[in-house]
XYZ file of C-alpha atoms in Angstrom:
163
model
C -78.325 -34.680 36.357
C -75.483 -36.264 37.687
C -72.978 -34.954 40.739
C -69.391 -36.110 40.221
C -68.280 -38.320 42.608
C -70.609 -37.149 45.065
C -70.166 -33.718 45.265
C -72.755 -31.536 46.134
C -71.240 -28.326 43.996
C -70.806 -30.156 41.027
C -73.742 -30.461 38.559
C -73.325 -32.426 35.511
C -75.709 -33.446 32.546
C -74.441 -36.932 30.922
C -75.484 -37.673 27.427
C -75.386 -40.876 25.799
C -72.597 -40.463 23.470
C -70.674 -39.124 26.368
C -70.891 -35.748 25.936
C -71.207 -33.761 29.126
C -71.666 -29.835 30.640
C -70.634 -29.877 34.122
C -70.951 -26.987 36.288
C -69.257 -26.458 39.722
C -70.802 -24.059 42.002
C -67.745 -24.012 44.250
C -65.327 -22.961 41.550
C -67.569 -21.061 39.553
C -66.577 -23.102 36.620
C -68.353 -24.340 33.401
C -66.775 -27.324 31.794
C -68.473 -28.411 27.836
C -67.342 -31.665 26.792
C -69.341 -31.874 23.318
C -68.095 -35.047 21.320
C -69.127 -33.617 17.859
C -69.569 -29.830 16.488
C -70.710 -26.635 18.190
C -72.858 -24.263 16.300
C -73.783 -20.656 18.003
C -75.984 -18.556 15.854
C -76.975 -15.080 16.968
C -79.000 -12.840 14.985
C -77.118 -9.623 16.600
C -73.237 -9.395 18.453
C -71.786 -12.394 20.312
C -69.486 -10.926 22.741
C -66.755 -12.932 24.805
C -65.378 -10.770 27.694
C -62.657 -12.472 29.770
C -59.051 -11.927 31.163
C -57.514 -14.331 29.031
C -58.962 -16.411 25.722
C -57.224 -19.507 24.637
C -57.687 -21.210 21.142
C -56.057 -24.439 20.866
C -56.642 -25.996 17.623
C -55.107 -27.221 14.406
C -56.338 -24.254 12.094
C -58.463 -21.218 13.086
C -60.488 -19.857 10.384
C -61.737 -16.382 10.754
C -63.857 -15.160 7.658
C -64.928 -11.304 7.544
C -65.023 -8.214 5.207
C -62.841 -6.343 8.407
C -61.162 -7.628 11.053
C -60.103 -5.220 13.747
C -57.441 -6.127 16.475
C -56.162 -3.371 18.989
C -53.378 -3.771 20.977
C -49.890 -5.782 20.677
C -49.641 -8.749 18.729
C -47.331 -11.221 18.709
C -47.221 -14.003 15.959
C -45.044 -17.159 16.557
C -44.254 -19.073 13.149
C -44.182 -18.488 9.575
C -46.758 -15.790 8.233
C -48.256 -15.566 4.625
C -50.130 -12.485 3.438
C -51.662 -13.008 0.190
C -52.686 -9.522 -0.936
C -51.742 -5.835 -0.273
C -50.154 -4.751 3.252
C -50.263 -1.399 4.042
C -48.341 -0.291 7.141
C -48.646 2.686 9.125
C -45.925 3.501 11.079
C -42.473 1.496 11.267
C -41.561 -1.721 10.666
C -38.539 -2.885 12.483
C -36.785 -6.363 11.222
C -34.159 -8.209 13.827
C -33.931 -10.525 11.211
C -32.854 -10.542 7.293
C -35.410 -8.903 4.992
C -36.057 -10.973 1.839
C -37.502 -9.574 -1.175
C -38.616 -12.183 -4.159
C -39.612 -9.558 -6.298
C -38.818 -5.732 -6.678
C -39.228 -3.881 -3.834
C -40.858 0.054 -4.805
C -40.828 2.962 -2.604
C -40.413 6.654 -3.286
C -38.785 7.009 0.326
C -37.897 4.523 2.659
C -35.197 5.309 5.980
C -34.383 3.868 8.996
C -31.156 3.282 11.083
C -28.180 2.318 8.768
C -30.523 2.011 5.810
C -32.347 4.244 3.068
C -33.972 4.469 0.257
C -35.220 7.446 -1.997
C -36.214 7.417 -5.744
C -35.034 3.626 -6.552
C -31.372 4.014 -4.327
C -30.987 2.183 -1.125
C -28.588 3.352 1.270
C -27.201 0.774 3.551
C -24.472 1.021 7.019
C -24.620 -2.703 7.051
C -24.742 -6.039 4.919
C -26.497 -5.938 1.758
C -26.866 -9.413 0.129
C -28.435 -11.154 -2.680
C -29.629 -14.793 -3.998
C -27.155 -15.280 -6.570
C -28.404 -18.932 -6.559
C -31.569 -17.789 -8.103
C -30.025 -15.291 -10.388
C -30.457 -12.374 -7.840
C -27.443 -9.948 -7.302
C -26.395 -6.534 -6.368
C -25.413 -4.149 -8.899
C -23.978 -0.564 -8.342
C -24.016 1.382 -11.112
C -23.618 -1.091 -14.240
C -21.017 -3.104 -11.613
C -22.484 -6.626 -10.609
C -20.846 -7.311 -7.607
C -21.692 -10.978 -7.727
C -19.176 -11.326 -11.362
C -17.388 -8.186 -11.324
C -13.419 -8.958 -11.880
C -10.357 -6.520 -11.489
C -7.911 -5.739 -13.914
C -3.938 -4.468 -13.336
C -3.982 -6.989 -9.974
C -0.511 -6.729 -8.928
C 0.814 -8.388 -5.208
C 2.262 -6.457 -2.534
C 0.953 -3.346 -1.185
C -0.295 -1.982 -4.972
C -3.987 -1.136 -5.370
C -6.036 -2.809 -8.556
C -7.683 -0.938 -11.105
C -11.354 -0.073 -10.309
C -13.898 -2.930 -11.292
C -14.561 -3.810 -14.876
C -18.510 -3.903 -15.358
């Protein structure tokens, strides 16, 4: 046990591998610097109660039958979900919603969009990735490849699209 820089309120245990455990009685702060792995095992619960918990790691792994999170959740960065996503409530997107497979739902609605029995109605833009071969089709008309016949210059109108 060696005090830090002669401060009587700091107690430090320094180990031969330069790992240390330090407590400052004045600031009520523990500092633990371990040069290897830390394992915590409990036969019952492990509880952590704090105003803020910060994790800084390259990877955080959590394995459990169920993970419960209560409260608002903010995720920054790409998020991948493998498996089913069940949402009870609303989904709000402020960007582009992309589906690489079919979207199937008996009913979907919100400001500017509705889907019922496979039909989608949108007040805004509906786009498709024609590079990958996806398209928007209305009836029998493929909006990426359809043509108009009877086109005239000037103020005339065209004939309906040709499927």
